[in-house]
Every structure is written in structure tokens, then in C-alpha cells.
Short mmCIF file of C-alpha atoms in Angstrom, two decimals:
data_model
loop_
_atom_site.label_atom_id
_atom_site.label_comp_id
_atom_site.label_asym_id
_atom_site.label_seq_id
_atom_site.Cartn_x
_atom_site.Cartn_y
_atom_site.Cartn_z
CA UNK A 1 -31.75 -72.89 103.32
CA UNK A 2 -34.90 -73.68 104.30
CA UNK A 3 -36.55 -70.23 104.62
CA UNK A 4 -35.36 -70.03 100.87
CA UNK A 5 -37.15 -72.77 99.83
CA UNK A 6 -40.17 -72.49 101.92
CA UNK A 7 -40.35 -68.89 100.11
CA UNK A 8 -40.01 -70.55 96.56
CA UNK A 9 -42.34 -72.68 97.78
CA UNK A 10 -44.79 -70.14 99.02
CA UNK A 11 -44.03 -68.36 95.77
CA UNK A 12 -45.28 -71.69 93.57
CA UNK A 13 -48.16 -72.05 95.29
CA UNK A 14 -49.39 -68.07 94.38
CA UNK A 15 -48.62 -68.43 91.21
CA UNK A 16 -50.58 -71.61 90.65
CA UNK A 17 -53.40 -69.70 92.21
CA UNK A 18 -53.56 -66.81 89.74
CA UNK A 19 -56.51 -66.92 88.80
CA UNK A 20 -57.83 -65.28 85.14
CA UNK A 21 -59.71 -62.13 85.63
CA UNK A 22 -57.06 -60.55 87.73
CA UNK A 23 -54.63 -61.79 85.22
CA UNK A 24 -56.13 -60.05 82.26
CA UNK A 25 -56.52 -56.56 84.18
CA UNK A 26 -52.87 -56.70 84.75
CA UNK A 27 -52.28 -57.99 81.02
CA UNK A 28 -54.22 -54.48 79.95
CA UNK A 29 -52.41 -52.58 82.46
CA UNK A 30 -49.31 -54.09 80.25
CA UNK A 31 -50.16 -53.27 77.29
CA UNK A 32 -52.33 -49.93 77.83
CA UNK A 33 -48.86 -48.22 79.03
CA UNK A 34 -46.52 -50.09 76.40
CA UNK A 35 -49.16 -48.81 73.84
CA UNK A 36 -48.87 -45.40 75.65
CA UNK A 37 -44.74 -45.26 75.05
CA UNK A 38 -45.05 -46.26 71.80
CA UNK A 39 -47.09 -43.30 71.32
CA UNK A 40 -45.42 -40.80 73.23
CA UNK A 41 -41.63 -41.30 72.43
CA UNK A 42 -40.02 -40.85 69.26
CA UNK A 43 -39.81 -43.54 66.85
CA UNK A 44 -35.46 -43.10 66.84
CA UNK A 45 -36.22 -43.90 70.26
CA UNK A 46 -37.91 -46.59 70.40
CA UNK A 47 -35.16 -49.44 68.76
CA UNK A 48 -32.55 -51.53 70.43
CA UNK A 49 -31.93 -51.14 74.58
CA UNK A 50 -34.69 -47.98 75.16
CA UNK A 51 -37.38 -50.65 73.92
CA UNK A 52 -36.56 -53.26 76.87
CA UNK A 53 -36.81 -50.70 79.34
CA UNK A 54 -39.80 -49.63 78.18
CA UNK A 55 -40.66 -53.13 78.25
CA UNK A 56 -39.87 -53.29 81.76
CA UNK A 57 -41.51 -50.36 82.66
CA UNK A 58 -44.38 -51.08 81.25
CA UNK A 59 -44.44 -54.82 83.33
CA UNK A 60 -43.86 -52.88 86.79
CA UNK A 61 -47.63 -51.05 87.28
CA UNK A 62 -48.82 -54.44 86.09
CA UNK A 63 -47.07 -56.18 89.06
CA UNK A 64 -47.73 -53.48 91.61
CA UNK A 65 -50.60 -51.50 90.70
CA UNK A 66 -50.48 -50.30 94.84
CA UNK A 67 -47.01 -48.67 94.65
CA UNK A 68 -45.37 -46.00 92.80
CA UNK A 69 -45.46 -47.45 89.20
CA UNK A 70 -48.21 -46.47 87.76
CA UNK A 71 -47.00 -42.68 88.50
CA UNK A 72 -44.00 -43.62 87.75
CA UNK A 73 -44.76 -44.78 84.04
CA UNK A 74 -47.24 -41.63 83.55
CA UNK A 75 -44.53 -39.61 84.31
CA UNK A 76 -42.43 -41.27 82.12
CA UNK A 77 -44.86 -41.25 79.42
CA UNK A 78 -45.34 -37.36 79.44
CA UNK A 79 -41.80 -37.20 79.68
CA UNK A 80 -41.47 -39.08 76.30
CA UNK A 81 -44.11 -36.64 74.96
CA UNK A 82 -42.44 -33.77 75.41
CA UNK A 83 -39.14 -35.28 74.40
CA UNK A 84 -41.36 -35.82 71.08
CA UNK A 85 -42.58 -32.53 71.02
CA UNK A 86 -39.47 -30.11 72.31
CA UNK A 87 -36.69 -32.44 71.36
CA UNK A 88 -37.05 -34.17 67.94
CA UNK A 89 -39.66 -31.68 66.71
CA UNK A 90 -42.63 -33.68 66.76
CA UNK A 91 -45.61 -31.71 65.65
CA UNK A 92 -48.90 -31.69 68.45
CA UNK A 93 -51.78 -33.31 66.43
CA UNK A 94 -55.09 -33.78 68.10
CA UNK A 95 -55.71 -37.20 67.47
CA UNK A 96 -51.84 -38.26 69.40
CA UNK A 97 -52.99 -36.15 72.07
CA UNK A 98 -56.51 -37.61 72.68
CA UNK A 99 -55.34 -40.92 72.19
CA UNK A 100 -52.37 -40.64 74.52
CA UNK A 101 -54.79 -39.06 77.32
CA UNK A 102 -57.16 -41.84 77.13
CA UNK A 103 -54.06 -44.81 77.14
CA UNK A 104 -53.16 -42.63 80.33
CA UNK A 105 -56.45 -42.87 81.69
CA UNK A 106 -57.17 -46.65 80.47
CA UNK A 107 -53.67 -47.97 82.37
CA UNK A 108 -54.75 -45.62 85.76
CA UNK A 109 -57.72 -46.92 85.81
CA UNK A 110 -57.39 -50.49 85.32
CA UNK A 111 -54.66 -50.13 88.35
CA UNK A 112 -57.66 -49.09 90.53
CA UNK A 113 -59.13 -51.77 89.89
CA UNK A 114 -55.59 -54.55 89.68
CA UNK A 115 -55.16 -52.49 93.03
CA UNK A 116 -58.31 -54.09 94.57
CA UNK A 117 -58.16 -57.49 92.75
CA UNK A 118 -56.59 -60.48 94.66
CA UNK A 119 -54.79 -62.62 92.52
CA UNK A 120 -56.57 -65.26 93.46
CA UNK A 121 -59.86 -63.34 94.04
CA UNK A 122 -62.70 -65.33 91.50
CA UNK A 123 -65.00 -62.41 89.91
CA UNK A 124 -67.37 -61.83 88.01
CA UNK A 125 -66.62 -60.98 84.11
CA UNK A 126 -69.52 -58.17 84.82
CA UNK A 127 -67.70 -56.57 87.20
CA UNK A 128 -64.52 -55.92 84.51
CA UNK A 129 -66.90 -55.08 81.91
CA UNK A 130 -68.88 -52.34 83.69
CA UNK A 131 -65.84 -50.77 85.35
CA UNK A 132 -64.42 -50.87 81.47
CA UNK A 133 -67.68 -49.22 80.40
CA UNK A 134 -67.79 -46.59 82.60
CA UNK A 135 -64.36 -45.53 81.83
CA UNK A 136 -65.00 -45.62 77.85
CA UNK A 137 -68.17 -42.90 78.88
CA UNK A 138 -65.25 -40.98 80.73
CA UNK A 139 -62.77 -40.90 77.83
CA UNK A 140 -65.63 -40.17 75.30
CA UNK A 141 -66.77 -37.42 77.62
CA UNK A 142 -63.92 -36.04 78.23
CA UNK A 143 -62.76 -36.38 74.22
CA UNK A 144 -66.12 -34.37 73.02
CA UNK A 145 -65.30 -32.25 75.48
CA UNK A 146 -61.89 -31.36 74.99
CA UNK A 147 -62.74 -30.74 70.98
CA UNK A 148 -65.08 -28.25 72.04
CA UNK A 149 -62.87 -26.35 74.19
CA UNK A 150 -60.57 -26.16 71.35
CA UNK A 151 -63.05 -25.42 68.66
CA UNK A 152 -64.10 -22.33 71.50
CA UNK A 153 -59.73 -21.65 71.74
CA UNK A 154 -59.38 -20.94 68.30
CA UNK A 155 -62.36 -18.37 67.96
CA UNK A 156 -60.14 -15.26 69.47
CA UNK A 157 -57.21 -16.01 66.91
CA UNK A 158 -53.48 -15.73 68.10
CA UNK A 159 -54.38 -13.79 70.86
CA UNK A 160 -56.75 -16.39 72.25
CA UNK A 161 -58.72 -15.91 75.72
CA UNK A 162 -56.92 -15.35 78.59
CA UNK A 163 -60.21 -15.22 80.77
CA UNK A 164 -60.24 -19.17 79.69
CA UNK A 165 -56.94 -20.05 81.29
CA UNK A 166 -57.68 -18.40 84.29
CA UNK A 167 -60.90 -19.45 85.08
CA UNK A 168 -59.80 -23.11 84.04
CA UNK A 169 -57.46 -22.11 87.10
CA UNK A 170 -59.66 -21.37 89.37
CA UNK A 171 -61.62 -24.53 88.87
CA UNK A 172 -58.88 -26.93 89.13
CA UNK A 173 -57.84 -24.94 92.52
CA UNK A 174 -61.56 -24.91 93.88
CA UNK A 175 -61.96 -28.70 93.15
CA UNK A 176 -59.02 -29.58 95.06
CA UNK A 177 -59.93 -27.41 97.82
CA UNK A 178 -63.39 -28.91 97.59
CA UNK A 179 -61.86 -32.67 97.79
CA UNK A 180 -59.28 -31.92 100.58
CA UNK A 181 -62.61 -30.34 103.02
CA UNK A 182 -64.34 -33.21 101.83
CA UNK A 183 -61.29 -35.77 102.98
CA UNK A 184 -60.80 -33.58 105.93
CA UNK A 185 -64.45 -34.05 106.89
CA UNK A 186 -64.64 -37.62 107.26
#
């Protein structure tokens, strides 16, 4: 009994230490993947009992940023989406697509950096705001970006350009290749 409450104990005294930075990464975490469920399941999904475990789900990367949640919830996220899509018909529009990517990218990210935060750890409000800024550059990037590359897709009609996919291939395998010699090289 007293392991028990020397634990509950122990548990108190973490929790009193929380301090708020940390707190408010792990808040974002929260509702950056909630947001992202809302957007990638169906509405008729999203009432009653599916809306609690969402719920749930969403609290779990938020707890432990350093285990398998937040691949869990992307998964489950992109598993919503394509419920949307294949199962209830959901047309693909642009906007849904670009905003889902950069919830994805907002709630991975701000693991990173939960990941590294101490709950108890004081820092600096710079610190959040820079690491916040440099992701918004990323997402805006990678937004202009991806309009291009469609605005380019849609200039060889239905037939599109093949060339496109496969050299988009090719760079995705010679990047990883790149970053496993460069992990291997340390």
C-alpha cells in the first residue's frame, strides 16, 4: 500500500510541476490532430461514440509525443481521408488537402519539440515562437509549391506526365538513400 501511494504521491508532485510552455505545446499537439480528424473523416462520422475516440486519440500524442502516437494518429487521420474520399464519396478539393497536410505537419512537428520539452523544463517563449515560425515557412513552402506542381499536372490533359511520377520516384528513393549513408556515416 505504500508503493501505491508513494506513486500517487510522486504523481502529485509532477503534476504540480507542469510548468506552462510545455503545457501549451502539448495543448496544440491536442488540438492540431483533433482539428486534423475533423477534417479528414466524414461528417456522419463524426457524432456520438466515434467523436470520444477521436477525442482520445487525439489526447494520446499529446501525452507521449516519444512513443507511437503521433504515427499512430497520422495514420489514423489518412485513414479517415480516404474513408472520406473512397467510402462516402467525398470529392478531393485542394484547399482540404493542403490544409489537412499542414495540420499533419503542425501536430508532427510540435511532437518534436513536446518530445524534447520536460514538463517541468522553464523556456523561453522565443524558443516556441521560432520553432512555430520556421514550420509556417515549411507549410507555405511546401503549399506554393505543391500548387505549382499541379498547375504543371494539368498542362498534358488526361494523359498527364508520366516522366513526373517517375522522376518524383527517383527523388524520394535517392533522398532516403542519401539520409541512410548519411546516418550510416556517423
Amino acid at each position: 500500500m505504500d508503493t501505491v501511494t508513494g506513486r500517487v504521491r510522486a504523481a502529485q508532485d509532477a503534476f504540480a510541476r507542469i510548468s506552462p510552455a510545455p503545457l501549451m505545446v502539448r495543448a496544440g499537439i491536442f488540438v492540431s490532430v483533433l482539428a486534423g480528424f475533423a477534417l479528414a473523416f466524414p461528417a456522419e462520422v463524426l457524432t456520438g461514440r466515434p467523436l470520444l475516440f477521436m477525442a482520445v486519440a487525439a489526447l494520446l500524442p499529446a501525452v507521449g509525443p516519444r512513443r507511437v502516437w503521433p504515427t499512430f494518429t497520422a495514420l489514423v487521420t489518412v485513414g479517415g481521408w480516404l474513408l472520406a474520399t473512397d467510402g462516402y464519396g467525398r470529392p478531393v478539393a485542394l484547399w482540404r488537402l493542403l490544409a489537412l497536410a499542414a495540420l499533419l505537419y503542425l501536430a508532427h512537428t510540435l511532437c518534436a519539440l513536446a518530445a524534447l520539452l520536460p514538463y517541468d523544463g522553464v523556456v523561453d517563449p522565443e524558443l516556441i515562437t521560432r520553432w512555430l515560425l520556421r514550420a509556417a515557412a515549411v507549410l507555405l513552402g511546401t503549399a506554393v509549391l505543391g500548387v505549382l506542381l499541379l498547375q504543371v499536372a494539368s498542362l498534358g490533359g488526361d494523359s498527364g506526365h508520366q516522366w513526373a511520377t517517375v522522376l518524383g520516384l527517383l527523388v524520394a528513393v535517392g533522398t532516403a538513400g542519401l539520409l541512410g549513408w548519411l546516418l550510416r556515416r556517423r
